[in-house]
CSV table of C-alpha atoms in Angstrom, one decimal:
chain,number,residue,atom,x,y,z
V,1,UNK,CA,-38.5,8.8,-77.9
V,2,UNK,CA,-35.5,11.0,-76.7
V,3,UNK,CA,-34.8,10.6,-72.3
V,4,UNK,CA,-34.6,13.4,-70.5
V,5,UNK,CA,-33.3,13.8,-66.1
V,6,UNK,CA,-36.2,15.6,-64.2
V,7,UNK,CA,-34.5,18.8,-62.4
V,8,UNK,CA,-36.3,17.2,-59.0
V,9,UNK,CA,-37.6,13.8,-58.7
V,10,UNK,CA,-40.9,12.8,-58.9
V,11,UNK,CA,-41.5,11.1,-55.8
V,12,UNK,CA,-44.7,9.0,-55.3
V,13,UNK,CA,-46.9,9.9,-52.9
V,14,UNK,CA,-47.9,8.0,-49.5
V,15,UNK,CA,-51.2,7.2,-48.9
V,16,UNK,CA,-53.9,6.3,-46.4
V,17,UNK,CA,-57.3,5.6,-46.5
V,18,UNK,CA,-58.4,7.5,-43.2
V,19,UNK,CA,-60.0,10.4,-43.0
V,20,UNK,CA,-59.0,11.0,-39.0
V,21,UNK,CA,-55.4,10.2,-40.1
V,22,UNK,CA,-55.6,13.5,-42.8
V,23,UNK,CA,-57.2,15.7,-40.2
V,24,UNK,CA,-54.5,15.2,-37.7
V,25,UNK,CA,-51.3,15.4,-40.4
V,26,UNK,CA,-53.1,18.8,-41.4
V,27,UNK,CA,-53.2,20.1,-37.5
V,28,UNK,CA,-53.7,23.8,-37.4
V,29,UNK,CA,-52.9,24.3,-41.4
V,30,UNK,CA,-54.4,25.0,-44.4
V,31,UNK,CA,-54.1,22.9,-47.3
V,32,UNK,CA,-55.7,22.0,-50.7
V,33,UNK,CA,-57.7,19.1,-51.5
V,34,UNK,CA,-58.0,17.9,-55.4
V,35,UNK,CA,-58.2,15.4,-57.4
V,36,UNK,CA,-55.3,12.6,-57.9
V,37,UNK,CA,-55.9,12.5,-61.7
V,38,UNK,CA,-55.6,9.0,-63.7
V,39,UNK,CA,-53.4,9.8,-67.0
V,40,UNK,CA,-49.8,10.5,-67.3
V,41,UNK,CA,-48.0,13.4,-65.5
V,42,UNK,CA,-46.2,15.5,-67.7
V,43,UNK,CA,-43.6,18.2,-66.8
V,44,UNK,CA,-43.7,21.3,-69.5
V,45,UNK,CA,-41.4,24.4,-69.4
V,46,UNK,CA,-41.9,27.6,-70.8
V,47,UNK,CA,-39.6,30.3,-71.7
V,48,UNK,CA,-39.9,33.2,-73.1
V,49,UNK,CA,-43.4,33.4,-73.3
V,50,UNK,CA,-43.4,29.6,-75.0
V,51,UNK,CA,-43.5,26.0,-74.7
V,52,UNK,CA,-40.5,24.6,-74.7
V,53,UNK,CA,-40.1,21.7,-73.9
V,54,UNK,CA,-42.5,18.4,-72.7
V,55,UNK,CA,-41.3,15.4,-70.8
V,56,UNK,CA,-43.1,12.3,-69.1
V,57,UNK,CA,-42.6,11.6,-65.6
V,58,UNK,CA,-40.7,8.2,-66.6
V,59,UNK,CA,-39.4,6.3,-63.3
V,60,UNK,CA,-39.7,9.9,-61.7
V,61,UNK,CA,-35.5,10.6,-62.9
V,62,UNK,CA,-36.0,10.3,-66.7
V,63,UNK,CA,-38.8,10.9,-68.4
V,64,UNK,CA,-39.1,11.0,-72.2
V,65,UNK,CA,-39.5,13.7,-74.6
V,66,UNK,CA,-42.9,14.8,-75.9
V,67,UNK,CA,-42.9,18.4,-76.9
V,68,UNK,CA,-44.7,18.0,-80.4
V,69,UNK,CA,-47.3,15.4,-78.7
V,70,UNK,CA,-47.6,18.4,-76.2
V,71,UNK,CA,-48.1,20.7,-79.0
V,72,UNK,CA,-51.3,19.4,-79.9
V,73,UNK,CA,-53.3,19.2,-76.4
V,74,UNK,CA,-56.7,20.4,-76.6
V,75,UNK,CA,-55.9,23.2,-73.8
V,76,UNK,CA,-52.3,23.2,-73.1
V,77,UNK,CA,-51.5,27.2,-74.3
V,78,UNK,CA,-48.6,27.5,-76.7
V,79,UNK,CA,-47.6,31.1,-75.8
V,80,UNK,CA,-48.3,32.6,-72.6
V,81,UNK,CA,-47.4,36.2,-70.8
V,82,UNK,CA,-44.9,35.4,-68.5
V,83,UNK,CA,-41.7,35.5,-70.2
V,84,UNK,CA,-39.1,34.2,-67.3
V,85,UNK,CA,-38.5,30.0,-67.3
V,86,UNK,CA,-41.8,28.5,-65.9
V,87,UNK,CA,-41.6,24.3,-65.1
V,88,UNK,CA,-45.4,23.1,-64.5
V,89,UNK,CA,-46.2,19.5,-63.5
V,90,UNK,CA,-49.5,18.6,-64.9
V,91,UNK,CA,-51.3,15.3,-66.2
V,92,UNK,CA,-52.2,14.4,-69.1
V,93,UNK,CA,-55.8,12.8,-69.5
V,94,UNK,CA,-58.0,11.6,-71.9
V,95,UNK,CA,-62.0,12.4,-71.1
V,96,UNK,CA,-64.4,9.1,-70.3
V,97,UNK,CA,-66.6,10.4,-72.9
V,98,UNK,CA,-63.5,10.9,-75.7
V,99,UNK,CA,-62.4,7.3,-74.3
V,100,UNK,CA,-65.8,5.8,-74.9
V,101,UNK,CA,-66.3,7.4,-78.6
V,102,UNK,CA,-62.6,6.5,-79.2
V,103,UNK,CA,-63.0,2.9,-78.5
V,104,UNK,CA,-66.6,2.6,-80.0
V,105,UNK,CA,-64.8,3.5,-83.6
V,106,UNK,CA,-61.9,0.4,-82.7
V,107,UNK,CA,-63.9,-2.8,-84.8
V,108,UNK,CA,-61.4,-5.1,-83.2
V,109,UNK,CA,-62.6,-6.0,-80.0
V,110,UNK,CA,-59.1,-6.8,-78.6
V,111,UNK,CA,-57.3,-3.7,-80.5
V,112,UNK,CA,-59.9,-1.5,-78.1
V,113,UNK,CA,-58.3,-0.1,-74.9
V,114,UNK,CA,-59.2,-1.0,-71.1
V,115,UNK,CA,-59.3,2.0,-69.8
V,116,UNK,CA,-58.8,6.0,-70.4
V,117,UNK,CA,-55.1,6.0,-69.1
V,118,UNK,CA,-54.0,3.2,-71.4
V,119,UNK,CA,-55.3,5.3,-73.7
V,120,UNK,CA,-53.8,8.4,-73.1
V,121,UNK,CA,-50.5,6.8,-72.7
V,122,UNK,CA,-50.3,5.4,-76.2
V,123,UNK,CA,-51.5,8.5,-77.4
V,124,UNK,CA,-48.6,10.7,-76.1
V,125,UNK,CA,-46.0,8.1,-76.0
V,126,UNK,CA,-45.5,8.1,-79.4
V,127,UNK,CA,-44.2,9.8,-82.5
V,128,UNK,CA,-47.0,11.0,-84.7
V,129,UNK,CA,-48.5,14.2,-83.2
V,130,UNK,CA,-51.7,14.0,-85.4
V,131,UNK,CA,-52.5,10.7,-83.6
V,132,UNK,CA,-51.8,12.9,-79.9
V,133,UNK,CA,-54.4,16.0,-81.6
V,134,UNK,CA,-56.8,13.1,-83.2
V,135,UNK,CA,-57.4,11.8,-79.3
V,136,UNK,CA,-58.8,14.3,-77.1
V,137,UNK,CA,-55.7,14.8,-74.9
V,138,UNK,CA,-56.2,17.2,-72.0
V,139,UNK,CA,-53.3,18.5,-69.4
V,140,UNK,CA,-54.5,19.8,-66.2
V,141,UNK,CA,-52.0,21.9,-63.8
V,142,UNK,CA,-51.0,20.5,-60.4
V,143,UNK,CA,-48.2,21.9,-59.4
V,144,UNK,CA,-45.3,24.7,-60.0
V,145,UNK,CA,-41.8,23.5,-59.7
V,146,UNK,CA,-40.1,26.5,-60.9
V,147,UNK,CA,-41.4,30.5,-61.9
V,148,UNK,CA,-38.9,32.8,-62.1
V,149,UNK,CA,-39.2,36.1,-59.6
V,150,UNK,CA,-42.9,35.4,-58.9
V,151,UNK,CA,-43.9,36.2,-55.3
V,152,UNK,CA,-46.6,33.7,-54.6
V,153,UNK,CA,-46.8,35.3,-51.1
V,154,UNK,CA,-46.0,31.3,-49.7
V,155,UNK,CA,-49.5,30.0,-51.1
V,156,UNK,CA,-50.5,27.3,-53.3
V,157,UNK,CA,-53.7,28.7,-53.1
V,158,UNK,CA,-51.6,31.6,-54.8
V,159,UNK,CA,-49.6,29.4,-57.2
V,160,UNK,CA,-52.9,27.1,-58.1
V,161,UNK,CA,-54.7,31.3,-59.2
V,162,UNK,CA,-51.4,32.7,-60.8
V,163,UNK,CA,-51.3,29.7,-63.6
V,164,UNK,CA,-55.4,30.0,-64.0
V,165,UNK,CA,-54.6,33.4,-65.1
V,166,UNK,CA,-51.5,32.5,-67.3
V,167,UNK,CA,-54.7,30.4,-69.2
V,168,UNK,CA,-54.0,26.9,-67.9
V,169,UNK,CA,-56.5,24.7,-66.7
V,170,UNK,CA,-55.4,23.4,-63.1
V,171,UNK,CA,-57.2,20.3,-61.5
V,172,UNK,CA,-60.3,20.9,-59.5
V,173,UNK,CA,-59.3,21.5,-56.0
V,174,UNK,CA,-61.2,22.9,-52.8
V,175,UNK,CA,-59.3,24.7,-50.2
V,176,UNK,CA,-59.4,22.9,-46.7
V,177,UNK,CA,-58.8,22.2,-43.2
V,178,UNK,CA,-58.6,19.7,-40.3
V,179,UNK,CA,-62.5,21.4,-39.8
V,180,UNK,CA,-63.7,21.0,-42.8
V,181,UNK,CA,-61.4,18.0,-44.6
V,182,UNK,CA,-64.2,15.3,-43.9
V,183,UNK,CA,-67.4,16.9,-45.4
V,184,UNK,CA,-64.7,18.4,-48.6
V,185,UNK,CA,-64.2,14.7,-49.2
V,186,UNK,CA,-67.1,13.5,-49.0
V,187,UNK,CA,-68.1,16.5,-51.6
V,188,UNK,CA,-65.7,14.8,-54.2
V,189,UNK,CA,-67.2,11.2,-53.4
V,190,UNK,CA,-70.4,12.2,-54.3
V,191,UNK,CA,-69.4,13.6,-57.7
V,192,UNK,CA,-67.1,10.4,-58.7
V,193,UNK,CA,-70.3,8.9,-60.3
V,194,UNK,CA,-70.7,11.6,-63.0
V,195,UNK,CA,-67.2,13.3,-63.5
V,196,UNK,CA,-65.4,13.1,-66.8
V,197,UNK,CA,-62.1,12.9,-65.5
V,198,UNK,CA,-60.5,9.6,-64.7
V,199,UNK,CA,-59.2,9.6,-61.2
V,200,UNK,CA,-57.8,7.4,-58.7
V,201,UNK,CA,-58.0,9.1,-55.4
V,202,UNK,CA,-57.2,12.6,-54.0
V,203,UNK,CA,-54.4,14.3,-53.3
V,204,UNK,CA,-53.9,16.3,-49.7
V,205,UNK,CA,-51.0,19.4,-50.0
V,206,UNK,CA,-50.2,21.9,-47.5
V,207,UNK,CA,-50.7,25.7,-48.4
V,208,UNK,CA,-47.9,26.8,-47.0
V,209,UNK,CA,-44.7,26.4,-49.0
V,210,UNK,CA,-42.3,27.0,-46.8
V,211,UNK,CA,-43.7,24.7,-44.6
V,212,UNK,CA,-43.6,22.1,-47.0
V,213,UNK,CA,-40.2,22.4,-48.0
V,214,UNK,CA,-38.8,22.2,-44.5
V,215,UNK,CA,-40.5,19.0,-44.2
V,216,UNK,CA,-39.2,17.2,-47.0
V,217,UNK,CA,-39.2,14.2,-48.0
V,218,UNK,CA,-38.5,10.4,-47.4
V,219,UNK,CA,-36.3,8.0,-50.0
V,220,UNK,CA,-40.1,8.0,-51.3
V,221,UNK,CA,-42.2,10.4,-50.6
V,222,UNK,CA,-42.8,14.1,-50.0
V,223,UNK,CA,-43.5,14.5,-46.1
């Protein structure tokens, strides 16, 4: 597949496993809570109304170049209304009950994958989009990088209800603070059991934009 440099980096995120540590980082502000999905993060660009172009998040500089495996995601929309240049960061997943009916029609037991990300990544990695279409790919929204001249009034909350209205599906998120954060997690432990989309934690992001930028970043991760 053909490489392609990221605009920005994709920067791995730090992690905890405290609940008191989250609600003192938050402080007084708002943030989103969601899920950390389990595929392969994808970065898509529209212009003019159109997808243009598909890359994987590689080592976070390069990724490689999947447009026509992006093409043929069950809900990634191939034309939108916005026409300026609009860079989404999203992952692509495979469902656990696609995975499981996927795998039950594999006869060789070793040919059959371990898990729904191995999955999706062979199934986007490569160069036959009718295998991409044939296995259930999904791409869910979780973050804008770039939208030309929109005024998003410094919310993520804003960003996360501008791209649902474009007609992308953006990951399942619950708006939050240090009051609230503990009972808002405990909300998406309780549905872990039953959900259909692979995940590996939760992700924590600060509504305000502005803030966030002037925070930063380390060598590897966003403050």
């Amino acid at each position: 597949l053909p490489k392609k440099a990221h605009e920005s980096p994709m920067l791995s995120l730090d992690k905890t496993k405290s609940v008191s540590d989250l609600e003192s980082w938050l402080g007084p502000n708002k943030a989103l809570l969601s899920w950390k999905m389990d595929g392969l993060t994808i970065v898509l660009t529209y212009r003019n109304g159109e997808l243009a172009e598909a890359v994987t998040r590689g080592n976070g500089t390069i990724g490689e170049v999947i447009t026509n495996n992006a093409k043929n995601f069950q809900n990634l929309p191939l034309k939108i209304e916005f026409k300026g240049e609009l860079i989404l960061r999203g992952e692509a997943i495979i469902k656990y009950s696609d995975f499981k009916t996927i795998n039950a029609a594999i006869e060789d037991v070793d040919a059959k994958y371990k898990n729904p990300r191995n999955l999706c990544s062979g199934s986007v990695r490569q160069l036959n989009p009718a295998i991409t279409k044939s296995r259930m790919v999904y791409c869910n929204i979780f973050n804008v990088v770039k939208a030309d001249d929109v005024d998003f009034e410094n919310s993520k909350l804003k960003q996360f209800e501008w791209v649902k209205n474009e007609g992308f599906d953006v990951v399942e998120y619950k708006f939050t603070d240090s009051q609230s954060i503990a009972n808002d997690i405990a909300e998406f432990e309780s549905k872990i059991a039953n959900s259909d989309i692979p995940s590996d934690g939760l992700v924590l992001l600060l509504d305000d934009i502005a803030l966030g930028e002037r925070l930063g970043s380390t060598s590897k991760f966003p403050r």
